[in-house]
Coordinates of C-alpha atoms and ligand atoms in Angstrom, one line a residue:
M18 CA -15.5 -7.3 9.6
T19 CA -11.9 -6.6 9.7
K20 CA -10.2 -4.5 12.5
N21 CA -10.2 -1.5 10.2
E22 CA -13.4 -1.8 8.8
I23 CA -14.8 -1.7 12.2
A24 CA -12.9 1.3 13.1
D25 CA -14.4 2.9 9.9
V26 CA -17.7 2.2 11.3
L27 CA -17.0 3.7 14.8
E28 CA -15.6 6.6 13.1
E29 CA -18.7 7.2 10.9
I30 CA -20.8 6.8 14.0
G31 CA -19.0 9.6 15.7
L32 CA -19.5 11.7 12.6
L33 CA -23.3 11.0 12.5
L34 CA -23.6 11.6 16.2
E35 CA -21.9 14.8 15.9
L36 CA -24.4 15.7 13.1
K37 CA -27.2 15.1 15.3
G38 CA -25.5 17.1 18.0
E39 CA -25.4 14.6 20.5
N40 CA -23.4 14.5 23.7
P41 CA -19.8 15.4 23.1
F42 CA -18.4 12.7 25.4
K43 CA -20.3 10.1 23.5
I44 CA -18.9 11.3 20.3
R45 CA -15.5 11.1 21.6
A46 CA -16.0 7.8 22.9
Y47 CA -16.5 6.5 19.5
Q48 CA -13.6 8.5 17.9
A49 CA -11.1 7.2 20.7
G50 CA -12.6 3.6 20.3
A51 CA -11.8 3.8 16.6
R52 CA -8.3 5.0 17.3
A53 CA -7.6 2.5 20.1
L54 CA -9.0 -0.4 17.7
E55 CA -6.5 0.8 14.8
A56 CA -3.6 0.5 17.3
L57 CA -4.5 -3.0 18.1
E58 CA -2.7 -6.0 16.1
A59 CA -5.4 -7.9 14.3
A60 CA -4.5 -11.1 15.9
E61 CA -4.7 -9.4 19.2
L62 CA -8.4 -8.3 18.4
E63 CA -9.1 -11.9 17.5
R64 CA -7.7 -13.3 20.7
L65 CA -9.5 -10.4 23.0
I66 CA -12.8 -11.1 21.5
A67 CA -12.7 -14.9 21.8
A68 CA -11.6 -14.5 25.5
G69 CA -14.3 -12.1 26.2
E70 CA -11.6 -9.5 27.3
L71 CA -12.3 -6.6 24.8
G72 CA -13.2 -4.7 27.8
T73 CA -9.7 -4.6 29.5
I74 CA -8.5 -2.2 26.5
K75 CA -8.5 1.3 27.9
G76 CA -11.2 3.3 26.0
F77 CA -13.5 0.3 25.3
G78 CA -16.6 0.7 27.4
E79 CA -19.5 -1.9 27.8
A80 CA -21.4 -0.1 24.8
L81 CA -18.3 -0.2 22.6
V82 CA -17.4 -3.8 23.3
Q83 CA -21.0 -5.1 22.5
K84 CA -20.8 -3.0 19.1
I85 CA -17.2 -4.3 18.1
T86 CA -18.4 -7.8 18.7
E87 CA -21.3 -7.5 16.7
L88 CA -19.7 -6.0 13.8
H89 CA -17.0 -8.5 14.1
A90 CA -19.3 -11.4 14.1
T91 CA -22.0 -10.4 11.7
G92 CA -20.6 -7.4 9.7
R93 CA -23.7 -5.2 10.7
L94 CA -24.6 -3.1 13.4
E95 CA -28.3 -2.5 14.1
F96 CA -27.5 0.8 16.1
F97 CA -25.6 2.1 13.1
E98 CA -28.4 1.2 10.6
K99 CA -30.9 2.9 12.7
L100 CA -28.7 6.0 13.2
K101 CA -28.1 6.4 9.6
A102 CA -31.6 6.1 8.9
S103 CA -32.7 8.8 11.3
I104 CA -30.5 11.6 9.7
A105 CA -31.5 13.3 6.5
P106 CA -29.5 12.1 3.6
G107 CA -29.0 15.8 2.4
L108 CA -27.2 16.7 5.7
V109 CA -24.7 13.5 5.2
E110 CA -24.2 14.7 1.6
M111 CA -23.1 18.0 2.9
L112 CA -20.3 16.3 4.6
S113 CA -18.6 15.9 1.1
I114 CA -18.2 19.5 0.9
P115 CA -14.6 20.4 1.5
G116 CA -13.9 22.4 4.7
L117 CA -17.6 21.5 6.1
G118 CA -17.7 19.5 9.2
P119 CA -20.5 18.2 11.3
K120 CA -20.7 21.1 13.7
K121 CA -21.1 23.6 10.8
I122 CA -23.5 21.7 9.0
R123 CA -25.5 21.5 12.1
A124 CA -25.2 25.2 12.8
L125 CA -26.6 25.5 9.2
H126 CA -29.4 23.4 9.6
D127 CA -30.6 24.7 13.1
K128 CA -30.2 28.4 12.2
L129 CA -31.1 28.8 8.5
G130 CA -33.0 25.5 7.8
V131 CA -30.5 24.4 5.4
A132 CA -30.8 20.5 4.7
D133 CA -29.2 19.6 1.6
I134 CA -26.5 21.1 -0.8
A135 CA -29.0 23.1 -3.2
A136 CA -30.4 24.8 0.0
L137 CA -27.1 25.8 1.0
A138 CA -26.0 27.2 -2.4
A139 CA -28.9 29.3 -2.0
A140 CA -28.2 30.5 1.2
C141 CA -24.7 31.4 0.1
A142 CA -25.9 33.1 -2.8
D143 CA -28.3 35.4 -0.6
D144 CA -25.4 36.2 1.8
R145 CA -27.2 34.5 4.6
V146 CA -24.4 32.4 5.5
A147 CA -21.8 35.1 5.8
Q148 CA -23.8 36.7 8.3
L149 CA -24.1 33.7 10.7
D150 CA -22.0 33.4 13.9
G151 CA -18.9 31.6 13.3
F152 CA -19.0 31.8 9.6
G153 CA -18.4 35.3 7.7
E154 CA -17.6 36.4 4.0
K155 CA -14.4 34.2 3.8
S156 CA -16.0 31.0 4.9
Q157 CA -19.2 31.6 2.8
E158 CA -16.9 32.0 -0.2
K159 CA -15.0 28.7 0.7
I160 CA -18.4 26.9 0.8
L161 CA -19.5 28.1 -2.5
A162 CA -16.1 27.3 -4.0
G163 CA -16.4 23.8 -2.4
I164 CA -19.8 23.2 -4.0
R165 CA -18.8 24.3 -7.5
H166 CA -15.6 22.0 -7.2
R167 CA -18.0 19.2 -6.1
E168 CA -20.1 19.8 -9.2
A169 CA -17.3 20.3 -11.8
Y170 CA -15.5 17.0 -10.5
G171 CA -18.6 15.0 -9.0
K172 CA -19.1 13.4 -12.1
R173 CA -15.7 11.8 -12.6
H174 CA -14.5 8.8 -10.4
L175 CA -11.0 7.7 -9.1
W176 CA -9.4 5.1 -11.4
W177 CA -9.2 2.6 -8.3
D178 CA -13.1 3.0 -7.7
A179 CA -13.9 2.6 -11.2
Q180 CA -11.7 -0.6 -11.6
E181 CA -13.2 -2.2 -8.7
V182 CA -16.7 -1.4 -10.1
A183 CA -15.8 -2.7 -13.6
A184 CA -14.2 -5.9 -12.5
P185 CA -17.4 -7.8 -11.7
I186 CA -19.2 -6.3 -14.6
L187 CA -16.5 -7.6 -16.9
A188 CA -16.6 -11.0 -15.2
G189 CA -20.2 -11.2 -15.7
L190 CA -20.3 -10.4 -19.4
R191 CA -17.4 -12.9 -19.8
A192 CA -19.5 -15.5 -18.2
L193 CA -22.6 -15.3 -20.7
P194 CA -22.8 -18.1 -23.0
A195 CA -23.3 -15.7 -25.9
V196 CA -20.2 -13.7 -25.3
E197 CA -16.9 -14.6 -27.1
R198 CA -14.8 -11.8 -25.7
A199 CA -15.2 -9.0 -23.5
E200 CA -12.9 -6.0 -22.6
A201 CA -13.1 -2.8 -20.8
A202 CA -12.2 0.0 -23.0
G203 CA -12.0 3.8 -22.7
S204 CA -9.9 5.8 -20.0
L205 CA -10.0 2.7 -17.7
R206 CA -8.0 0.7 -20.0
R207 CA -5.7 3.9 -20.7
G208 CA -5.2 3.9 -16.8
M209 CA -6.2 7.4 -16.5
E210 CA -6.2 8.9 -13.1
T211 CA -9.8 9.7 -13.1
I212 CA -12.8 8.1 -15.3
G213 CA -15.7 9.8 -16.7
D214 CA -17.5 6.7 -17.5
L215 CA -17.0 2.8 -18.1
D216 CA -17.0 1.5 -21.6
F217 CA -17.5 -2.3 -22.2
L218 CA -17.0 -4.0 -25.5
V219 CA -18.2 -7.4 -26.3
A220 CA -17.8 -9.7 -29.4
A221 CA -21.2 -11.9 -29.8
A222 CA -22.9 -13.2 -32.4
D223 CA -26.5 -12.8 -30.5
S224 CA -26.7 -9.4 -28.9
A225 CA -30.1 -9.5 -27.1
P226 CA -29.2 -11.7 -24.1
V227 CA -26.1 -9.6 -23.3
V228 CA -28.2 -6.4 -23.6
A229 CA -30.6 -8.1 -21.3
W230 CA -28.2 -9.1 -18.6
F231 CA -26.3 -5.6 -18.7
T232 CA -29.4 -3.8 -18.2
T233 CA -30.7 -5.8 -15.1
M234 CA -27.2 -6.8 -13.6
P235 CA -26.7 -6.2 -10.0
G236 CA -25.9 -2.3 -9.0
V237 CA -28.0 -0.8 -11.8
K238 CA -29.9 2.0 -10.8
E239 CA -31.2 3.2 -14.0
V240 CA -31.2 2.3 -17.6
T241 CA -30.4 5.5 -19.8
A242 CA -30.1 3.9 -23.1
Q243 CA -31.2 0.7 -24.6
G244 CA -30.7 -0.4 -28.2
E245 CA -30.1 -3.7 -30.2
T246 CA -26.3 -3.6 -29.8
K247 CA -25.8 -1.1 -27.1
A248 CA -27.0 0.1 -23.8
S249 CA -26.1 2.6 -21.1
V250 CA -26.9 2.4 -17.5
R251 CA -26.4 4.4 -14.4
L252 CA -25.0 2.4 -11.3
Q253 CA -25.9 2.7 -7.7
D254 CA -22.3 4.3 -7.0
G255 CA -22.9 6.9 -9.5
L256 CA -20.9 5.7 -12.2
Q257 CA -22.2 5.3 -15.7
A258 CA -21.3 2.4 -18.2
D259 CA -21.8 2.2 -21.9
L260 CA -21.9 -1.4 -23.6
R261 CA -21.5 -2.0 -27.1
I262 CA -21.8 -5.2 -28.7
V263 CA -20.2 -6.1 -32.0
P264 CA -19.7 -9.1 -34.5
A265 CA -16.2 -11.0 -33.7
D266 CA -14.5 -9.8 -36.8
Q267 CA -15.1 -6.0 -35.7
F268 CA -14.0 -6.6 -32.2
V269 CA -10.4 -5.3 -32.5
F270 CA -11.2 -2.1 -34.5
A271 CA -14.2 -1.5 -31.9
L272 CA -11.7 -2.1 -29.2
H273 CA -9.0 0.1 -30.7
H274 CA -11.5 2.9 -31.2
F275 CA -13.3 2.7 -27.9
T276 CA -10.1 2.5 -26.0
G277 CA -9.2 6.3 -27.5
S278 CA -8.0 8.4 -26.5
K279 CA -9.8 10.7 -29.0
D280 CA -6.4 12.6 -29.8
H281 CA -4.9 9.2 -30.6
N282 CA -7.6 7.9 -32.8
V283 CA -7.5 11.2 -34.8
L284 CA -3.8 10.6 -35.5
M285 CA -4.3 6.9 -36.5
R286 CA -7.1 7.8 -38.7
Q287 CA -4.9 10.5 -40.4
R288 CA -2.2 7.9 -40.7
A289 CA -4.5 5.4 -42.4
L290 CA -5.8 8.0 -44.9
A291 CA -2.3 9.0 -45.7
R292 CA -1.9 5.1 -46.8
G293 CA -5.3 5.3 -48.7
L294 CA -7.0 3.4 -46.1
S295 CA -10.0 4.3 -44.0
L296 CA -9.7 3.3 -40.1
S297 CA -12.9 3.4 -38.0
E298 CA -14.5 1.3 -35.3
W299 CA -15.9 -0.7 -37.9
G300 CA -12.7 -2.0 -39.8
L301 CA -9.7 -0.9 -41.9
V302 CA -10.6 -0.7 -45.6
P303 CA -9.5 1.0 -48.7
A304 CA -10.7 4.6 -48.4
E305 CA -11.9 5.0 -52.0
G306 CA -14.2 3.1 -54.2
E307 CA -15.8 0.6 -51.9
G308 CA -16.9 3.3 -49.3
T309 CA -16.3 3.2 -45.7
A310 CA -16.2 0.1 -43.6
K311 CA -19.5 1.2 -41.9
E312 CA -21.3 1.3 -45.5
K313 CA -19.6 -1.8 -46.3
A314 CA -20.9 -3.5 -43.1
A315 CA -24.4 -2.1 -44.0
K316 CA -24.5 -3.4 -47.3
V317 CA -23.4 -6.9 -46.4
K318 CA -26.1 -6.9 -43.5
A319 CA -28.6 -5.8 -46.2
E320 CA -27.8 -8.5 -48.8
S321 CA -27.5 -11.2 -46.4
G322 CA -30.3 -10.3 -44.2
D323 CA -28.5 -10.6 -40.8
R324 CA -24.8 -10.0 -39.5
K325 CA -22.3 -12.4 -41.0
P326 CA -19.0 -12.5 -39.4
E327 CA -17.3 -11.2 -42.6
S328 CA -19.6 -7.9 -42.1
G329 CA -16.7 -5.2 -41.7
G330 CA -13.4 -5.9 -40.3
G331 CA -10.6 -5.9 -43.0
A332 CA -7.5 -7.6 -44.1
G333 CA -7.8 -10.6 -41.7
I334 CA -6.9 -8.4 -38.7
R335 CA -7.6 -10.2 -35.2
T336 CA -5.4 -8.5 -33.0
E337 CA -4.5 -4.9 -32.0
A338 CA -0.9 -5.7 -32.6
E339 CA -2.0 -6.7 -36.2
L340 CA -4.0 -3.5 -36.6
F341 CA -1.0 -1.3 -35.6
G342 CA 1.2 -3.5 -37.7
A343 CA -1.1 -2.8 -40.9
L344 CA -0.3 0.7 -40.4
G345 CA 3.5 0.4 -40.2
L346 CA 3.4 0.5 -36.4
K347 CA 4.6 -1.4 -33.4
F348 CA 2.1 -2.4 -30.9
I349 CA 1.4 0.7 -28.5
P350 CA 0.2 -0.2 -25.2
P351 CA -3.2 1.5 -24.1
E352 CA -1.4 3.7 -21.3
L353 CA 0.7 5.5 -24.1
R354 CA -2.6 6.2 -26.4
E355 CA -2.9 10.0 -25.7
G356 CA -1.7 11.6 -28.8
R357 CA 1.8 12.4 -27.1
G358 CA 4.2 11.0 -29.6
E359 CA 3.4 7.5 -29.2
I360 CA 2.7 7.1 -32.9
E361 CA 6.2 8.5 -33.9
A362 CA 7.9 6.2 -31.5
A363 CA 6.0 3.2 -32.5
E364 CA 7.0 4.2 -36.1
A365 CA 10.6 4.3 -35.3
G366 CA 10.5 1.1 -33.1
E367 CA 11.4 3.5 -30.1
L368 CA 8.5 2.4 -27.9
P369 CA 9.9 2.0 -24.2
R370 CA 9.4 -1.4 -22.5
L371 CA 7.1 0.0 -19.9
V372 CA 7.5 -1.0 -16.1
E373 CA 5.2 -3.6 -14.9
L374 CA 3.4 -4.3 -11.8
A375 CA 5.4 -7.5 -11.3
D376 CA 8.6 -5.4 -11.5
L377 CA 8.3 -4.0 -8.1
R378 CA 10.3 -5.4 -5.1
G379 CA 9.2 -3.1 -2.5
A380 CA 8.2 0.7 -1.8
F381 CA 9.5 3.2 0.4
H382 CA 6.8 5.5 1.7
N383 CA 4.5 3.7 3.9
H384 CA 3.1 4.5 7.7
T385 CA 2.3 2.5 10.7
T386 CA 0.1 3.2 14.0
E387 CA 3.1 5.1 15.2
S388 CA 1.7 7.9 13.1
D389 CA -1.4 7.9 11.3
G390 CA -1.3 4.5 9.9
R391 CA -3.9 1.8 10.9
N392 CA -1.7 -1.2 11.2
T393 CA 1.5 -1.9 13.1
L394 CA 4.8 -2.5 11.9
A395 CA 4.6 -6.2 12.2
E396 CA 1.4 -6.1 10.3
M397 CA 2.6 -3.9 7.6
T398 CA 5.8 -6.1 7.1
A399 CA 3.7 -9.4 7.1
A400 CA 1.4 -7.9 4.3
A401 CA 4.6 -6.9 2.3
A402 CA 5.9 -10.3 2.8
A403 CA 2.6 -11.7 1.5
L404 CA 3.1 -9.8 -1.5
G405 CA 6.5 -11.2 -2.1
W406 CA 8.1 -7.9 -1.6
E407 CA 11.9 -7.9 -0.8
Y408 CA 11.8 -5.0 1.2
L409 CA 9.5 -2.5 3.0
G410 CA 10.3 1.4 3.6
I411 CA 8.4 2.8 6.8
A412 CA 8.3 6.5 6.6
D413 CA 6.1 7.8 9.3
H414 CA 5.3 11.3 9.7
S415 CA 7.5 14.0 11.7
K416 CA 6.8 16.0 14.7
A417 CA 5.5 18.9 13.0
S418 CA 2.5 16.9 11.5
F419 CA 0.9 16.7 15.0
Q420 CA -2.5 16.2 13.6
A421 CA -1.0 13.0 11.9
N422 CA 0.6 12.0 15.4
G423 CA 4.0 12.8 13.9
L424 CA 6.9 11.2 16.0
S425 CA 9.1 12.9 18.4
E426 CA 12.8 12.5 18.1
E427 CA 12.6 10.0 20.9
R428 CA 9.7 8.1 19.4
L429 CA 11.5 7.9 15.9
R430 CA 14.5 6.6 17.7
R431 CA 12.5 3.8 19.4
Q432 CA 11.0 3.2 15.9
I433 CA 14.3 2.9 14.3
A434 CA 15.8 0.4 17.1
A435 CA 12.3 -1.6 16.5
I436 CA 12.9 -1.9 12.9
R437 CA 16.6 -2.9 13.5
Q438 CA 15.1 -5.7 15.8
L439 CA 12.6 -6.8 13.5
N440 CA 15.3 -7.3 10.8
A441 CA 17.5 -9.1 13.1
A442 CA 14.7 -11.6 14.3
K443 CA 14.3 -12.6 10.6
Q444 CA 10.6 -13.5 11.5
F445 CA 9.8 -12.1 8.0
K446 CA 11.5 -12.7 4.5
T447 CA 10.9 -8.8 3.8
H448 CA 13.8 -6.3 4.9
V449 CA 12.3 -3.2 6.4
F450 CA 14.2 0.0 5.8
A451 CA 13.8 2.7 8.7
G452 CA 12.9 5.9 6.9
V453 CA 10.9 8.8 7.8
E454 CA 8.4 11.4 5.9
C455 CA 9.9 14.6 7.4
D456 CA 8.0 17.7 6.9
I457 CA 9.5 20.5 4.7
L458 CA 9.0 23.3 7.3
A459 CA 7.7 26.8 5.9
D460 CA 10.9 28.2 5.2
G461 CA 12.4 25.0 3.7
R462 CA 14.2 23.5 6.7
L463 CA 13.5 20.0 7.9
D464 CA 11.6 18.8 10.9
Y465 CA 14.6 16.9 12.5
D466 CA 18.4 17.6 13.3
D467 CA 20.9 16.3 10.9
A468 CA 22.2 13.8 13.6
L469 CA 18.8 11.8 13.6
L470 CA 18.3 12.2 10.0
G471 CA 21.7 10.5 9.5
E472 CA 20.6 7.4 11.6
L473 CA 17.8 6.6 9.1
D474 CA 18.3 4.4 6.0
Y475 CA 16.7 7.1 4.0
V476 CA 14.6 10.3 4.3
V477 CA 11.4 11.4 2.4
V478 CA 10.5 15.0 2.7
S479 CA 7.0 16.4 2.1
V480 CA 4.9 19.6 2.2
H481 CA 2.2 19.3 4.8
N482 CA 1.6 22.8 6.0
A483 CA 1.6 26.4 4.9
M484 CA 0.4 25.0 1.5
T485 CA -1.1 28.4 0.3
Q486 CA 2.4 29.9 -0.3
D487 CA 2.9 31.6 -3.7
E488 CA 4.8 29.6 -6.3
A489 CA 8.1 31.1 -5.8
T490 CA 8.2 30.8 -2.2
M491 CA 6.9 27.4 -2.4
T492 CA 9.4 26.1 -5.2
A493 CA 12.4 27.7 -3.2
R494 CA 11.2 26.1 0.0
I495 CA 11.1 22.6 -1.5
I496 CA 14.5 23.1 -3.5
R497 CA 16.1 24.1 -0.1
A498 CA 14.9 20.8 1.1
I499 CA 16.1 18.8 -2.0
E500 CA 19.4 20.4 -1.3
H501 CA 19.9 19.1 2.2
P502 CA 22.5 16.4 2.1
H503 CA 20.3 13.8 3.8
V504 CA 17.3 13.9 1.8
T505 CA 16.6 10.8 -0.5
M506 CA 13.4 11.5 -2.2
L507 CA 10.5 14.1 -2.3
G508 CA 7.1 13.0 -1.3
H509 CA 3.8 14.1 -3.5
L510 CA 5.3 16.8 -5.3
T511 CA 2.1 19.0 -5.3
G512 CA -0.1 17.7 -2.6
R513 CA -3.2 17.4 -4.9
L514 CA -6.1 15.2 -3.9
L515 CA -7.8 14.2 -7.1
L516 CA -11.4 15.5 -7.3
R517 CA -10.9 17.2 -3.9
R518 CA -8.2 19.6 -3.6
E519 CA -5.9 21.4 -6.3
G520 CA -2.2 20.8 -5.4
Y521 CA -0.1 23.8 -4.3
A522 CA 1.7 26.2 -6.5
V523 CA 5.1 25.0 -7.5
D524 CA 7.3 25.1 -10.4
A525 CA 7.8 21.5 -11.3
A526 CA 10.3 22.1 -13.8
K527 CA 12.6 24.0 -11.4
V528 CA 12.1 21.0 -8.7
I529 CA 12.7 18.4 -11.2
D530 CA 16.2 20.0 -12.1
A531 CA 17.1 20.4 -8.6
A532 CA 16.2 16.9 -7.7
I533 CA 18.4 15.6 -10.8
A534 CA 21.3 17.9 -9.7
N535 CA 21.1 16.6 -6.1
R536 CA 20.6 12.9 -7.0
V537 CA 17.2 13.2 -5.2
I538 CA 14.4 10.8 -6.5
I539 CA 10.6 12.2 -6.7
E540 CA 8.1 10.0 -5.7
L541 CA 5.3 8.7 -7.9
N542 CA 2.9 8.6 -4.9
A543 CA 0.5 6.0 -5.9
S544 CA -2.3 6.7 -3.5
P545 CA -5.2 6.6 -6.0
W546 CA -6.2 9.9 -4.6
R547 CA -2.8 11.4 -5.4
L548 CA -0.9 10.1 -8.4
D549 CA 1.5 12.8 -7.7
M550 CA 4.0 13.7 -9.6
D551 CA 1.5 13.7 -12.5
W552 CA 2.3 11.2 -15.4
R553 CA 2.4 14.1 -17.9
L554 CA 5.6 15.2 -16.4
W555 CA 7.5 11.9 -16.0
R556 CA 8.6 11.3 -19.7
K557 CA 10.7 14.4 -19.9
A558 CA 12.0 14.2 -16.3
A559 CA 13.1 10.7 -16.5
E560 CA 14.9 11.5 -19.8
K561 CA 16.7 14.2 -18.1
G562 CA 17.9 11.7 -15.6
L563 CA 15.3 11.8 -12.8
L564 CA 14.9 8.6 -10.8
C565 CA 11.3 7.7 -9.9
A566 CA 10.0 5.4 -6.7
I567 CA 6.5 4.3 -6.9
N568 CA 5.1 4.6 -3.3
P569 CA 1.8 3.6 -2.2
D570 CA 1.9 5.7 0.8
A571 CA -0.1 3.2 2.5
H572 CA -2.0 3.8 5.7
E573 CA -3.1 0.3 6.4
T574 CA -1.9 -3.0 4.9
D575 CA -4.4 -3.0 2.1
G576 CA -3.0 0.2 0.9
L577 CA 0.0 -1.6 -0.3
R578 CA -1.9 -2.6 -3.2
H579 CA -2.3 0.8 -4.5
V580 CA 1.0 0.5 -6.1
A581 CA -0.9 -0.8 -9.0
A582 CA -2.4 2.6 -9.8
G583 CA 1.2 4.1 -9.6
V584 CA 2.2 1.4 -12.1
N585 CA -0.6 2.8 -14.6
S586 CA 0.7 6.4 -14.1
A587 CA 4.3 5.4 -14.3
R588 CA 3.2 3.7 -17.6
K589 CA 1.6 6.6 -18.9
G590 CA 4.6 8.5 -18.1
W591 CA 6.9 6.3 -20.4
L592 CA 8.7 5.0 -17.5
V593 CA 10.9 1.6 -18.1
K594 CA 12.1 -0.4 -15.1
E595 CA 15.4 1.0 -14.9
Q596 CA 14.1 4.2 -14.0
V597 CA 12.1 3.0 -10.9
L598 CA 14.2 2.6 -7.7
N599 CA 12.0 0.1 -6.3
T600 CA 12.4 -2.5 -9.1
R601 CA 15.9 -2.9 -8.0
P602 CA 16.7 -5.9 -5.9
L603 CA 17.4 -5.5 -2.2
A604 CA 21.1 -5.3 -2.4
G605 CA 20.7 -2.7 -5.4
V606 CA 18.6 -0.4 -3.2
Q607 CA 21.0 -0.9 -0.2
R608 CA 23.8 0.2 -2.5
W609 CA 22.0 3.2 -3.8
F610 CA 21.0 4.3 -0.2
R611 CA 24.6 3.9 0.9
E612 CA 25.7 6.1 -2.0
W613 CA 23.0 8.8 -2.1
A614 CA 20.7 8.7 0.8
Ligands
DGT28 P1 -13.8 9.5 -19.9 O1 -14.9 8.4 -20.0 O2 -14.2 10.8 -20.0 O3 -12.8 9.2 -18.8 O4 -12.9 9.1 -21.3 P2 -13.0 8.1 -22.2 O5 -11.6 8.1 -23.1 O6 -13.2 6.7 -21.8 O7 -14.2 8.6 -23.2 P3 -15.4 8.0 -23.7 O8 -16.1 7.2 -22.6 O9 -16.3 9.4 -23.9 O10 -15.2 7.4 -24.9 C1 -14.4 6.1 -25.1 C2 -13.4 6.2 -26.2 O11 -14.4 6.3 -27.5 C3 -12.7 7.4 -26.2 O12 -11.5 7.3 -25.6 C4 -12.6 7.5 -27.9 C5 -13.7 7.0 -28.5 N1 -14.5 8.1 -29.0 C6 -15.6 8.7 -28.1 N2 -16.1 9.6 -28.9 C7 -15.3 9.9 -30.0 C8 -15.2 10.8 -31.0 O13 -16.1 11.9 -31.0 N3 -14.4 11.0 -32.0 C9 -13.2 10.0 -31.8 N4 -12.2 9.9 -32.5 N5 -13.3 8.9 -30.9 C10 -14.2 8.9 -30.0
CA29 CA1 -15.3 6.4 -20.6
CA30 CA1 -18.3 6.1 -22.7
ZN31 ZN1 2.5 13.0 3.2

């Protein structure tokens, strides 16, 4: 197990012990241990373990040393397994309700006998929670809202999580001898920020072995539907997955259909009809006379006794590009297939050349152990170098974000010096920019004085507190920050956490106009939980002249990879390379910072 994975386990142990009402000193020892571990360089941890010197680190008692060593060596911890097994799963599940921590869950359990979410909802409905000491009317309402929110969104999943589940399934399907082609379709292929279910599409002459594998593959919890050429399963992590198997010559039509979106499909079908054609998952055929492609396919099947390659399809179309071409359109990338003008643009030959992951040369909003990150400056830089990035921007939290260990003026000045030193040492090929994620205070002032802000290469500004202000106040607050001469870019426009928390109320159009007028960038925060500013706003904003930066908001080395999720959203927002600052080479970024930061 890596350092950060071990820290996660220690953190979870702390949470579970708290849920059990254990000794607070013991709980704090695990929490402090997790933090001490995060602050260590990964190589340092290896060295200490090898030398048997882990106990020399402040906060690592004998018990902790043993557990860290066991996790590091085996990836398992018997103590942790036993602890997990000793707690009712319903209680652990309650931790997923926003605003409900272990202490409150314990109180609910001890005083009301509440042991799962259903019982909690019932207790709220009977007003019993409001009457508990330390709860009251307001927190009861908040809990109920949290439960409802969880129900409404609990069925969807983050794109990042969904693609991690989908990848091995797709690989497994492709490895089957019967399978000619396999693709993931649906919202996953379109790069939506959240995913309802996975859709797999397979071309195979013989479907039985494919269905058999899919319904028994690792991770299947329940088979919810099974037929000759399709199946649906529920997976262990809560995701559902649909599988459809078609003959090879229908594959491209089925792929287009099951990629969607529904809105895009409806428009495509209308376009086909206007040309006397019928488009469906089965094929593209003349709209009259012969009947639909489905009927045709059924007829051929009935006549020949089994499915022949020529059973559906149409006009020798084998690729999506040919399918679009048959309707007078240029190829429309899946990310644009949302029925938001892509067909008109494809007809006029005006589709944008969308930005790609390979275009990125770095990113600007990343954290280190100096604030709430889990890897040091050197580790983050090494990870950026391993990705081939030309530059990495460090933007740790400012002092008002005390909960995130925001930097005092003195600490920030030390960090700037450390970054300058790192660059001078030329240990890494990646250049490091010294920035900050400076809090926008409740009245729109910034968290540091102008002199300090002027010492940085660039300044990201974000809202992290007073998030319940009304829309007019919040909008004016953010615009005041944007108008500050030292501000380079605005972080996460709405502060939303997908499936967990709505964003704050803000007039995006006004903020976008202010950003353009002040030459301020708005970031596309690429954290899979955020993807903020939303892709639906980018096309118009960028046309007006807004510049984007795709920022992973990484809190650990692994988080840098999240730019891939941001690129999805950028593509859905019709963005091209030139509209994204971090596609520019180092010198170009330096020039931009000199002029506008
Ligand atoms: P999701 O799963 O909610 O994230 O969204 P999708 O887009 O993956 O939707 P899903 O899984 O229900 O269906 C996959 C695609 O199949 C969808 O994007 C378009 C196509 N499709 C499904 N049902 C219909 C329908 O009733 N009409 C049309 N035109 N297309 C459909
Ligand atoms: Ca789907
Ligand atoms: Ca589906
Ligand atoms: Zn932030």
